[in-house]
CSV table of C-alpha atoms and ligand atoms in Angstrom, one decimal:
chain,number,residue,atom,x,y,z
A,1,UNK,CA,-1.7,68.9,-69.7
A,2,UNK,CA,-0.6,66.8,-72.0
A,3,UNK,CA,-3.1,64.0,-72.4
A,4,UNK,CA,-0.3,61.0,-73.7
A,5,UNK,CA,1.3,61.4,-70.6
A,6,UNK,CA,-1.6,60.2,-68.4
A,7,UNK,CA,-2.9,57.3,-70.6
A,8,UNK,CA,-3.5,54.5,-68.5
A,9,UNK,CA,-2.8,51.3,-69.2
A,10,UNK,CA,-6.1,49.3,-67.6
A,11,UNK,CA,-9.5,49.8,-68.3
A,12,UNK,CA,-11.1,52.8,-67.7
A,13,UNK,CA,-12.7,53.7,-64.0
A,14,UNK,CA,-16.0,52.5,-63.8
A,15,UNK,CA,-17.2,56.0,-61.7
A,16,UNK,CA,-20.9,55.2,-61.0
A,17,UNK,CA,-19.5,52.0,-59.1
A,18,UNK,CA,-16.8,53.8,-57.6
A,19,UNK,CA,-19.3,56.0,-56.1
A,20,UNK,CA,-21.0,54.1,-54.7
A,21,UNK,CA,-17.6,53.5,-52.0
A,22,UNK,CA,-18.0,56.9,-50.3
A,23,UNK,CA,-21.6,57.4,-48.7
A,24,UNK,CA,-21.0,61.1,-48.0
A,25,UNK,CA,-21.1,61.9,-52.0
A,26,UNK,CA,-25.0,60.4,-51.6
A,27,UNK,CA,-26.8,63.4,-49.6
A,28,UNK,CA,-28.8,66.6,-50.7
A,29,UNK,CA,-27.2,70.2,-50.0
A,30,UNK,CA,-29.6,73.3,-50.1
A,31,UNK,CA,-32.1,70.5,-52.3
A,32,UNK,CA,-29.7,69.8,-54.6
A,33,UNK,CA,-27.3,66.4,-55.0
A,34,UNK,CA,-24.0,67.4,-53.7
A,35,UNK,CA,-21.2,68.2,-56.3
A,36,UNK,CA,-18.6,68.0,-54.3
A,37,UNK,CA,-15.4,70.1,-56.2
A,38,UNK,CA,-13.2,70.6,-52.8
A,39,UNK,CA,-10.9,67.7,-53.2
A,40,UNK,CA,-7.9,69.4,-53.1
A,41,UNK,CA,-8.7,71.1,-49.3
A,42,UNK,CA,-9.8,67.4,-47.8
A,43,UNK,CA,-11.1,64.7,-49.9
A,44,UNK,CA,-13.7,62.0,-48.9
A,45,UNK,CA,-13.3,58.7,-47.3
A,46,UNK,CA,-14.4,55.6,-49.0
A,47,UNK,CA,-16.6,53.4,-46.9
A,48,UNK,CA,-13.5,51.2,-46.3
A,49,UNK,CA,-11.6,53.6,-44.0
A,50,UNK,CA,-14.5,54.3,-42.2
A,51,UNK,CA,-15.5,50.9,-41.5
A,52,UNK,CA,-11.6,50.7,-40.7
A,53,UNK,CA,-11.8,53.0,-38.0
A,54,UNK,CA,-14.7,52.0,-36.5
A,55,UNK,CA,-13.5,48.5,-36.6
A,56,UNK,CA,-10.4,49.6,-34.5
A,57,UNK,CA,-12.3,51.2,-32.3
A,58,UNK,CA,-15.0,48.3,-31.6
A,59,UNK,CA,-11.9,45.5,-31.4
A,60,UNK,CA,-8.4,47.0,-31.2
A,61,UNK,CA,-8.1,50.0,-29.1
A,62,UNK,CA,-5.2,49.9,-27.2
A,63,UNK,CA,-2.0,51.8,-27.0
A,64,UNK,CA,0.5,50.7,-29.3
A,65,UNK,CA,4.2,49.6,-28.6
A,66,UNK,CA,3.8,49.5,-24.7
A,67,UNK,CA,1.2,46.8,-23.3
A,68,UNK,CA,1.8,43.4,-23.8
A,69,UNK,CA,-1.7,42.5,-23.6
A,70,UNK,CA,-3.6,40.8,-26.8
A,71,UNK,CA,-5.0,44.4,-27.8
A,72,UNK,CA,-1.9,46.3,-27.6
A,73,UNK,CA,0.2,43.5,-29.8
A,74,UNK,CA,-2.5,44.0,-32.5
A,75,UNK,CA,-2.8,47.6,-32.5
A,76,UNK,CA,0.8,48.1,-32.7
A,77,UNK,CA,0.7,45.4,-35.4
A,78,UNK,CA,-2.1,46.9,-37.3
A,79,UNK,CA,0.0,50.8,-36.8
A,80,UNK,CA,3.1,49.1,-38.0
A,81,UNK,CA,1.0,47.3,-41.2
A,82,UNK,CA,0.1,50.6,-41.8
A,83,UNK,CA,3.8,52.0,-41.8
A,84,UNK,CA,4.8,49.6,-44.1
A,85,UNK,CA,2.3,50.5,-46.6
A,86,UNK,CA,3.3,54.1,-46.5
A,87,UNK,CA,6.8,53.0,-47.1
A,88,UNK,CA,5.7,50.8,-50.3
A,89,UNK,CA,3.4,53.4,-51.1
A,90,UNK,CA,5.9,56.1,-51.6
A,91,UNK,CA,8.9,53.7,-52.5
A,92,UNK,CA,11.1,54.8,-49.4
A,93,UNK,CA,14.0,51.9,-48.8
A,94,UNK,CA,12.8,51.1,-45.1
A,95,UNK,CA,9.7,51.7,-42.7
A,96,UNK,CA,12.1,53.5,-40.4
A,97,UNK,CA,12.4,56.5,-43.2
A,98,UNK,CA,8.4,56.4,-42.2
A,99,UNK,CA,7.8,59.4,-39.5
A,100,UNK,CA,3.7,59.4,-38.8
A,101,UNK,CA,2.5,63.2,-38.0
A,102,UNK,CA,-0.4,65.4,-38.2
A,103,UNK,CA,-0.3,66.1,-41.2
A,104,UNK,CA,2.4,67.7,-44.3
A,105,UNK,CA,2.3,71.1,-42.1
A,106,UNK,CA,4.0,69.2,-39.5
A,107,UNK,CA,6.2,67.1,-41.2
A,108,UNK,CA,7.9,70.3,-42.6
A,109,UNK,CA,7.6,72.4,-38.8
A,110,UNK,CA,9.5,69.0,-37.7
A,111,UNK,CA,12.2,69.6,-40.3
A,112,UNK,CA,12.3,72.8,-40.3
A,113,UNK,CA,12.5,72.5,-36.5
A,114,UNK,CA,15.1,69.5,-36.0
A,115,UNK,CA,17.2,69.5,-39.2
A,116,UNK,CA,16.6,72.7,-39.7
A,117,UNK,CA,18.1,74.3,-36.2
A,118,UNK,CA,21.2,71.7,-36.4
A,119,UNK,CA,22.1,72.8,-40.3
A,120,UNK,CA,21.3,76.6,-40.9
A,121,UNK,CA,23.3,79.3,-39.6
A,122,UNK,CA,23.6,82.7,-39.9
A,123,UNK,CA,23.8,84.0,-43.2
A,124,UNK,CA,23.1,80.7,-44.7
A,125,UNK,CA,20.0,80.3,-47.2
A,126,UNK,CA,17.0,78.7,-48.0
A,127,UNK,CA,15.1,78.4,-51.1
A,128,UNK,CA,11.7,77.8,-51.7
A,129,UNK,CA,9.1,78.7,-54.4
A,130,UNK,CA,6.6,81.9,-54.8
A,131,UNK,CA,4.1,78.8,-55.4
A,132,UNK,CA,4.1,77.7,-51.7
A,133,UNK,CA,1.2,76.5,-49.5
A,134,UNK,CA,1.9,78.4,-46.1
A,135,UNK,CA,3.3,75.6,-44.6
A,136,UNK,CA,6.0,75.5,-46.5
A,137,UNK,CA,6.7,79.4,-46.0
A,138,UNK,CA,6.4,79.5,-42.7
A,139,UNK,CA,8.2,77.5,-41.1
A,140,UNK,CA,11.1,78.4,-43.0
A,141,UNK,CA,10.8,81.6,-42.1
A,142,UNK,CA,10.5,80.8,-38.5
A,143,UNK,CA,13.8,79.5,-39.4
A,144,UNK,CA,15.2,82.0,-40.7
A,145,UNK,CA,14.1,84.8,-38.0
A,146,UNK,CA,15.6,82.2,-35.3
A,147,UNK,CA,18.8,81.8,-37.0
A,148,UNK,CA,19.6,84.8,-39.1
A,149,UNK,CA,19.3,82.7,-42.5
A,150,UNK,CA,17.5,84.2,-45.6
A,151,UNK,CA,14.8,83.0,-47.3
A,152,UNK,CA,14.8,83.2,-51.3
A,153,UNK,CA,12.3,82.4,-53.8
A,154,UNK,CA,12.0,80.9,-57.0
A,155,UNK,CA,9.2,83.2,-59.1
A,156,UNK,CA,6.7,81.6,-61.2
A,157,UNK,CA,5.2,83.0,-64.7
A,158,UNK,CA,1.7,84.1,-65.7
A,159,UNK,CA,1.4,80.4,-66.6
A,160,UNK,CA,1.5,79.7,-62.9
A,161,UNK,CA,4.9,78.0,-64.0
A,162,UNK,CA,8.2,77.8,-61.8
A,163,UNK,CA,10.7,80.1,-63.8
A,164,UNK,CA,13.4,77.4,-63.5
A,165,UNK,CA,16.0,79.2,-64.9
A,166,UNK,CA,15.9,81.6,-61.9
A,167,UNK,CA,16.4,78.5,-59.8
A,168,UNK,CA,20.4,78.5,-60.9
A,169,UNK,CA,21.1,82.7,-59.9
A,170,UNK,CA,19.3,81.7,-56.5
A,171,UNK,CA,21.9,78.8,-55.6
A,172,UNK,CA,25.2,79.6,-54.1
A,173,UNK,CA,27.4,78.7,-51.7
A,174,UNK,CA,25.5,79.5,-48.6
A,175,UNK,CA,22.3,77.3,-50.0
A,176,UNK,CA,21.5,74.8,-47.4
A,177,UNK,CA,17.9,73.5,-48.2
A,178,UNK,CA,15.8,73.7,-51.8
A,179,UNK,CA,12.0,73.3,-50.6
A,180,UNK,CA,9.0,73.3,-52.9
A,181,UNK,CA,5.7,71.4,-54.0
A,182,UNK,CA,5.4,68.7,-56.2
A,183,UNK,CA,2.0,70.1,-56.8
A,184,UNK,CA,0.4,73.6,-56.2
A,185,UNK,CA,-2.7,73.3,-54.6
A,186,UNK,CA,-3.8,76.8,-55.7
A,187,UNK,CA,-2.8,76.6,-59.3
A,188,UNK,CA,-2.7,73.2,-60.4
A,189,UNK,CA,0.7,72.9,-61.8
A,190,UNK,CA,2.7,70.0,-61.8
A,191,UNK,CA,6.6,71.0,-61.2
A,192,UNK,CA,9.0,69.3,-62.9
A,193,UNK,CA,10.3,67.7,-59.9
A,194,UNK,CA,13.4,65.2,-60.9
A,195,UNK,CA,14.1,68.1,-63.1
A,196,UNK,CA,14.5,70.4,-60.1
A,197,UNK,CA,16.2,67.7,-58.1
A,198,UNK,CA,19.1,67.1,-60.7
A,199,UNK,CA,19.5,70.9,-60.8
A,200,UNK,CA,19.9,70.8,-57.3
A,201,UNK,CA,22.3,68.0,-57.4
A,202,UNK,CA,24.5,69.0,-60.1
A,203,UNK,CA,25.2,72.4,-58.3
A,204,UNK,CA,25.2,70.6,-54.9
A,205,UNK,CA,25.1,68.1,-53.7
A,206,UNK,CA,25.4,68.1,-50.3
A,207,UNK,CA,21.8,70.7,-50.2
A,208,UNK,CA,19.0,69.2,-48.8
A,209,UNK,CA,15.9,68.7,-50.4
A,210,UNK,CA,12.2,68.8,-49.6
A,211,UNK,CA,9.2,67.9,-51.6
A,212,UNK,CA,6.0,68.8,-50.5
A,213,UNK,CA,3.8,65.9,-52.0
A,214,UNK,CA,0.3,67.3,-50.5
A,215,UNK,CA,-1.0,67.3,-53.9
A,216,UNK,CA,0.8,64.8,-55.2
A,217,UNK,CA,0.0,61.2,-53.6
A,218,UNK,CA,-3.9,61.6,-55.0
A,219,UNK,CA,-2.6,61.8,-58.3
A,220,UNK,CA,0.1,60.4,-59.2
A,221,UNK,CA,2.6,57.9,-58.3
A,222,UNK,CA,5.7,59.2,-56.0
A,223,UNK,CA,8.7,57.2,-55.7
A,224,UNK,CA,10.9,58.6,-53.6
A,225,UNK,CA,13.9,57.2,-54.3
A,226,UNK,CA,13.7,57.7,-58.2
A,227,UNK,CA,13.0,61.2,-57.4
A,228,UNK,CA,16.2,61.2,-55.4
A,229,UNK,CA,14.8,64.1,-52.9
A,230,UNK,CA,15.8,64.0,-49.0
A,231,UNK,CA,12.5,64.8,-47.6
A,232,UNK,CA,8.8,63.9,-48.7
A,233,UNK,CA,5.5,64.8,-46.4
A,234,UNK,CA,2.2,64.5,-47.5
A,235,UNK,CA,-1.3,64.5,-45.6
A,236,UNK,CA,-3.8,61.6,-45.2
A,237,UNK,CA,-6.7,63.8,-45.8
A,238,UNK,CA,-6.0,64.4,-48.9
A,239,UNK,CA,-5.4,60.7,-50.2
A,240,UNK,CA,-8.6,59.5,-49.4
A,241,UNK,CA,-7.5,58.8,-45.2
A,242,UNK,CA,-8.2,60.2,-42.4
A,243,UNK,CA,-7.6,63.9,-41.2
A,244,UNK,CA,-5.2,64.6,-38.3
A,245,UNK,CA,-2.5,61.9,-39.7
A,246,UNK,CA,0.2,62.5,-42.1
A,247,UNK,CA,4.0,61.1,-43.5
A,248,UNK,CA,7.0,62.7,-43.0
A,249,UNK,CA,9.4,60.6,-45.3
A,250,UNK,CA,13.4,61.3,-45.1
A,251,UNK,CA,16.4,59.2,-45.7
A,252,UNK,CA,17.6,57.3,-42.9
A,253,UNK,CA,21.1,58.8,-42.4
A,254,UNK,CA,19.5,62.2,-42.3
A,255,UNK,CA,16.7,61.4,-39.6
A,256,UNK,CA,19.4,59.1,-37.7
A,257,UNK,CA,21.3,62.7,-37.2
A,258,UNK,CA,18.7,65.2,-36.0
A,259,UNK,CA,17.7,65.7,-32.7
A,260,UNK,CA,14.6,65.2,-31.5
A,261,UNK,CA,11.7,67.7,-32.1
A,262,UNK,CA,9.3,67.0,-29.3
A,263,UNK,CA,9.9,64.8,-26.2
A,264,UNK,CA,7.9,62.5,-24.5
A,265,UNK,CA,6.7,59.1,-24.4
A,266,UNK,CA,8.1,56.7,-26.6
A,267,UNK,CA,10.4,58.9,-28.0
A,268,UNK,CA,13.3,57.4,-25.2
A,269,UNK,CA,15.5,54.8,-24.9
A,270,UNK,CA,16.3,55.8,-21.2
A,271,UNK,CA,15.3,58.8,-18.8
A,272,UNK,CA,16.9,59.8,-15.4
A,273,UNK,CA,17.0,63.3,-14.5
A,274,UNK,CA,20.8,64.2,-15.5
A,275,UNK,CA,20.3,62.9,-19.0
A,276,UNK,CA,18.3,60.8,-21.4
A,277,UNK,CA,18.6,59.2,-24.9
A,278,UNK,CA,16.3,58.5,-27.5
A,279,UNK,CA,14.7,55.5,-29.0
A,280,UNK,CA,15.7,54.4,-32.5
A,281,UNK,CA,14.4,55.5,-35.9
A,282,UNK,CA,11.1,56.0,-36.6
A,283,UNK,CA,9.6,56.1,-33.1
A,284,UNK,CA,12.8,59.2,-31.7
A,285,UNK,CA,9.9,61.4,-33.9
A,286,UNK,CA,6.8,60.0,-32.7
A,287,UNK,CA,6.5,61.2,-28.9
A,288,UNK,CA,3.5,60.8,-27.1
A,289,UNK,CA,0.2,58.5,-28.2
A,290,UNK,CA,0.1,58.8,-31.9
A,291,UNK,CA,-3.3,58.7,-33.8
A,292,UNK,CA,-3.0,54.9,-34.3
A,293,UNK,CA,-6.8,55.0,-35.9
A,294,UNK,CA,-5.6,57.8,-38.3
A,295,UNK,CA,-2.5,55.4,-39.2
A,296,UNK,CA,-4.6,52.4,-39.7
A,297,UNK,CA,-7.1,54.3,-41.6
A,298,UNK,CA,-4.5,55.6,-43.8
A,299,UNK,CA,-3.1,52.2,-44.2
A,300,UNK,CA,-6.6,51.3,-45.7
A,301,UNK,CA,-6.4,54.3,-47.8
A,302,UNK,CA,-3.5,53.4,-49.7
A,303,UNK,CA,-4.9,50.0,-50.2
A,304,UNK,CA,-8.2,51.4,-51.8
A,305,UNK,CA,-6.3,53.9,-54.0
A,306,UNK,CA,-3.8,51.2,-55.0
A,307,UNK,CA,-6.6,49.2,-56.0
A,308,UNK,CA,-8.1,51.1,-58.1
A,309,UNK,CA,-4.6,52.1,-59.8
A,310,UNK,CA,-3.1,55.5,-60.2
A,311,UNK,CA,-2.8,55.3,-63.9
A,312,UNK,CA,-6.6,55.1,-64.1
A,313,UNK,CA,-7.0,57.9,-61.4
A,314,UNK,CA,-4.7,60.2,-63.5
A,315,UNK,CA,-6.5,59.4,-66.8
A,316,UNK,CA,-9.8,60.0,-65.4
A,317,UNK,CA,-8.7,62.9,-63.7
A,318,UNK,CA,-7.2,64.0,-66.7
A,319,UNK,CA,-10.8,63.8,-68.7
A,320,UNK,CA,-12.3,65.8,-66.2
A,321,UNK,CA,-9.9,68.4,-66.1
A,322,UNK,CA,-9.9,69.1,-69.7
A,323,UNK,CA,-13.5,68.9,-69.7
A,324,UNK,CA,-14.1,71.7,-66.8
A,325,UNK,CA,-11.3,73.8,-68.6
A,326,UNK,CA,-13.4,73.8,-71.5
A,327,UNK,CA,-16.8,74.5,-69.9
A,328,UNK,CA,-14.9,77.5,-68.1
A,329,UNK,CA,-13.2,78.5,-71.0
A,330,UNK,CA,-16.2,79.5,-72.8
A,331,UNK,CA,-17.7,81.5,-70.1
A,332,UNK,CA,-17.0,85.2,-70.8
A,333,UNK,CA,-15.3,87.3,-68.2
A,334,UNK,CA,-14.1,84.1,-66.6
A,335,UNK,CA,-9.7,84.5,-66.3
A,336,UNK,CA,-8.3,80.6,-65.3
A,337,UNK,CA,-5.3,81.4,-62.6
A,338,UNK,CA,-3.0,78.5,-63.3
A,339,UNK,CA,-2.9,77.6,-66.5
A,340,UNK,CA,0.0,75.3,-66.5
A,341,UNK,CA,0.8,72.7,-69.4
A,342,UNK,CA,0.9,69.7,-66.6
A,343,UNK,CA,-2.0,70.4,-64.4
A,344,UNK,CA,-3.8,68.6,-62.0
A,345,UNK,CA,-7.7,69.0,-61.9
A,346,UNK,CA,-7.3,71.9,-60.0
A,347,UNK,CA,-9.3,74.9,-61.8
A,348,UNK,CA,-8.8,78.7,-59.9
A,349,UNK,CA,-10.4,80.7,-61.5
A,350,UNK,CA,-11.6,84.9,-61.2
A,351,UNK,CA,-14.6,86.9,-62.7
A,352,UNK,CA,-14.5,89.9,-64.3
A,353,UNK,CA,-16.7,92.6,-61.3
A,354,UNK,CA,-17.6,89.1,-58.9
A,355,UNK,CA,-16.2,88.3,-55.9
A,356,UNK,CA,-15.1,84.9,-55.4
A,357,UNK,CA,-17.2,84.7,-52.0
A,358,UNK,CA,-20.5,85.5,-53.3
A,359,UNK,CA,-19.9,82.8,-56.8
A,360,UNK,CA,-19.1,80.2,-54.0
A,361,UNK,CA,-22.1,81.2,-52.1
A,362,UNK,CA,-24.3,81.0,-55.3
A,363,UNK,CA,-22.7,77.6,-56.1
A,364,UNK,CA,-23.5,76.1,-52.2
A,365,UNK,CA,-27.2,77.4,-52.5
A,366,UNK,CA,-27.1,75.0,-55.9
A,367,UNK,CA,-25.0,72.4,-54.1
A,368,UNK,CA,-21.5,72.8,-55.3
A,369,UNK,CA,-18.9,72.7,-53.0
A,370,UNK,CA,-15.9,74.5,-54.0
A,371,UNK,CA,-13.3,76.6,-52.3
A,372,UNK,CA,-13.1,80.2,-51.9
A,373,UNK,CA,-10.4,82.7,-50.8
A,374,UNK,CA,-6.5,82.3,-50.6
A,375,UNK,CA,-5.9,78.9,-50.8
A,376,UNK,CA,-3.1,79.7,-47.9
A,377,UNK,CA,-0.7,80.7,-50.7
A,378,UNK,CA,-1.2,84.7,-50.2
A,379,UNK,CA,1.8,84.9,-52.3
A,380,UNK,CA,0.4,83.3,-55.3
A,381,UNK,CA,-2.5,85.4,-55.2
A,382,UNK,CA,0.1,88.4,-54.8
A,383,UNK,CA,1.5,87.5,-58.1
A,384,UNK,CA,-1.8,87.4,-60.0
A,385,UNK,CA,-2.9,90.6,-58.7
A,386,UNK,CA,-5.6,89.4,-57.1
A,387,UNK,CA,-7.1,88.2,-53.1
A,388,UNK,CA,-8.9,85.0,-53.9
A,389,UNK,CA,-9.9,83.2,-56.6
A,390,UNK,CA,-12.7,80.1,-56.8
A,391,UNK,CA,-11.4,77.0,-56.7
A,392,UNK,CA,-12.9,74.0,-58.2
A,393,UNK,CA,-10.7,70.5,-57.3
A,394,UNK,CA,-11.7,67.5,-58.7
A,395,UNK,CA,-11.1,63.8,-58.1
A,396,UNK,CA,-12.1,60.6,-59.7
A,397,UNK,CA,-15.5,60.3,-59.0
A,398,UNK,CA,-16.2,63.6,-60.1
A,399,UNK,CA,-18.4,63.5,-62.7
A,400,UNK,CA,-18.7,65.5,-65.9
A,401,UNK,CA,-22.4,66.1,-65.0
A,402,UNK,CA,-20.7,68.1,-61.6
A,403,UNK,CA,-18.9,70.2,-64.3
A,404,UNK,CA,-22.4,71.4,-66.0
A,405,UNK,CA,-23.2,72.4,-62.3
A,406,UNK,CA,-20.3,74.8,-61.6
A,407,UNK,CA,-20.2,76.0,-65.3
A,408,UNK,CA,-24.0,76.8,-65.3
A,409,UNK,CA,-23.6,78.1,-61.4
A,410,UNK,CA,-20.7,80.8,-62.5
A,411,UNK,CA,-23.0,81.7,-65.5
A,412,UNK,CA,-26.0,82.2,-63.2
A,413,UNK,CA,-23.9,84.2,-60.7
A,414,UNK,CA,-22.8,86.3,-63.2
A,415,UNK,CA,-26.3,86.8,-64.5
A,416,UNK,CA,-27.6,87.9,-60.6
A,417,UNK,CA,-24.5,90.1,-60.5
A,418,UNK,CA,-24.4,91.9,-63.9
B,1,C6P,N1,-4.0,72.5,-48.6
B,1,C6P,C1,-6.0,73.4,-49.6
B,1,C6P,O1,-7.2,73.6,-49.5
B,1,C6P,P1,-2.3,70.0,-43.9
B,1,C6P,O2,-3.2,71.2,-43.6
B,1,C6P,O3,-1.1,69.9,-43.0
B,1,C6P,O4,-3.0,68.7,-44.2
B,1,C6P,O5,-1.7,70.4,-45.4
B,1,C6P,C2,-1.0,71.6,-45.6
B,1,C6P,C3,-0.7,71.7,-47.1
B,1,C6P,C4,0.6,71.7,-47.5
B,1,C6P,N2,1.0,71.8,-48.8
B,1,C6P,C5,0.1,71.8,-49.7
B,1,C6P,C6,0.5,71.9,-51.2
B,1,C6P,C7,-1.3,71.9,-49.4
B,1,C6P,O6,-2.2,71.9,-50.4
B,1,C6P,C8,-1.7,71.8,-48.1
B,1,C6P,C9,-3.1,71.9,-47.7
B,1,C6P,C10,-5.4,72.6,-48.4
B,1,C6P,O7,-5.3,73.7,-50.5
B,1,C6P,C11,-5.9,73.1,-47.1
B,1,C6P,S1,-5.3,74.7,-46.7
């Protein structure tokens, strides 16, 4: 958390005005203004995407890449725009690197699934980290079952740290894939990910690498090739886009060599019944319609968070998460589950005799949205000793106000409960 490292370099967010682009923030829940503090799960849309969409819908629709009609040329225009902007977005070398999917879960099933089932044999490994969202546990392990490979894991400190060194006894010989998140989404941490990647490297080069970048596009900037990682997915949702569209990102020589995952329309160059072969690069992954509005919107997405600037996100963000750690700090019985020196503002937290449930049903009835439970990382909560924690995520037009709210909503739960 160290605050030099996310000073930005433009003026500070001006968050009143920045509110004012995402109309769901202005409604009342249970009587109350909403504070919402689940960014991290889904975060909202400014008004820009949603006009977007709509505007797609009311002029464009069309199926992209096969009518030659006026709609389909600019809907497959506007889907490609939107590739494009991904690719500058995350610093990839072409817009065929750019896969569009569901979302992060099914960018890693598709590797998992593709590279995954050409690459790992018996006896062959796979690491990943005891910090993972299930979708990056899962479908390894789906893996492994299939093909007899093991599954190891990197363990993480009381910190909510990665212990690194641990990273070096895991590697050997049979390591075929390294897999972890750039973020956690239930701790907060930051992993040190070029750090990781050159550890990688220098053992190995020839392992494959995937960076889970769900919680990490919102953030901060990514640049893929600086970070020198093979694969790189990340969800819309969480960047301000739509749900139900995501980015798989992998280098071109990689994605040239798998098979296809699913088959279907526009995934083929040519079909007969003996044999058929597949479209180029990016469209031998993209079978069937793809969610061209989700694309679009995502496109838009990027543009809004561009314009606002990362650095300033990050600062900002950076204010409000030392503010909130600070409020929570000082309430008594209160234990912080992630307590990381680079952080996100991502605050898990546990109370001493308090379910998680019943705070975050105290904090709806005051209108704070936050999330309650797992986080889908079981194994994270397995570490801490504990089955859920609350989960207040913040973004940039959080407000420090918001942060009163949850602080004096724990303390009053605690008061009903005590
Ligand atoms: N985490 C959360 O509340 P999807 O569901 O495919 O958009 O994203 C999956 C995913 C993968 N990796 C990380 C690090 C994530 O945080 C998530 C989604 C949400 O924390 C919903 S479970």
């Amino acid at each position: 958390m160290s605050p030099t490292s996310h000073a930005a370099t433009s003026p500070a967010l001006d968050v009143q005005r920045v509110r004012e682009d995402f109309p769901v923030l202005h409604q009342q829940v249970n009587g109350q203004p909403l504070a919402y503090l689940d960014n991290a799960a889904t975060s909202q849309k400014p008004r820009v995407v949603i006009e977007a969409l709509r505007t797609f819908y009311e002029h464009d629709n069309a199926n992209v890449h096969r009518g030659v009609h006026m709609l389909s040329q600019r809907a497959t225009d506007a889907y490609e725009a939107a590739r494009e902007k991904v690719r500058a977005f995350i610093g990839a070398a072409s817009a065929d690197e750019i896969v569009f999917v569901r979302g992060a879960t099914e960018g890693i099933n598709l590797v998992a699934q593709s590279w995954g089932r050409a690459n790992v044999r018996a006896g062959d490994e796979v690491v990943i980290t005891h910090m993972e969202h299930h979708a990056n546990i899962v479908p390894w392990q789906l893996l492994c079952e299939a093909v007899g490979a093991r599954l190891r894991v990197v363990p993480i400190d009381d910190r909510g740290e990665l212990v690194l060194d641990a990273l070096g006894d895991l590697l050997n010989d049979r390591t075929r894939l390294v897999a972890f998140p750039h973020t956690s989404n239930a701790l907060g941490t930051v992993n040190p990910s070029a750090e990781i990647i050159r550890r990688v490297r220098a053992f190995n080069p020839t392992i494959r690498i995937l960076v889970d970048g769900c919680q990490a596009v919102q953030h901060t900037a990514v640049d893929v090739a600086a970070l020198d990682c093979d694969f790189f997915v990340f969800s819309g949702h969480k960047v301000f886009g739509p749900t139900g569209i995501g980015v798989l990102w992998g280098r071109e020589e990689l994605l040239a060599a798998m098979p296809p995952w699913q088959g279907g329309g526009d995934m083929i160059d040519r079909v007969t019944f003996e044999k058929s072969t597949w479209a180029d690069l990016p469209n031998k992954f993209e079978a069937g319609t793809p969610h061209i509005a989700g694309a679009i919107g995502l496109g838009v997405a990027i543009d809004y968070v561009h314009d606002l600037g990362l650095d300033r996100i990050a600062a900002r963000e950076h204010e409000l998460l030392e503010a909130a750690t600070a409020r929570l700090q000082a309430i008594e019985g209160l234990r912080l589950i992630g307590t990381a020196r680079e952080k996100v503002a991502v605050l898990s937290f546990v109370v001493d005799g308090i379910h998680p449930h019943d705070i975050g049903t105290i904090l709806d009835m005051r209108g704070v949205a936050v999330r309650v439970g797992h986080h889908c990382a079981q194994p994270v909560m397995q570490h801490f000793g504990i089955p859920a924690t609350v989960r207040a995520s913040l973004a940039f037009y959080n407000t420090t106000e918001e942060i009163d709210r949850l602080a004096d909503g724990v303390a009053k739960a605690i008061s009903m409960f005590r």
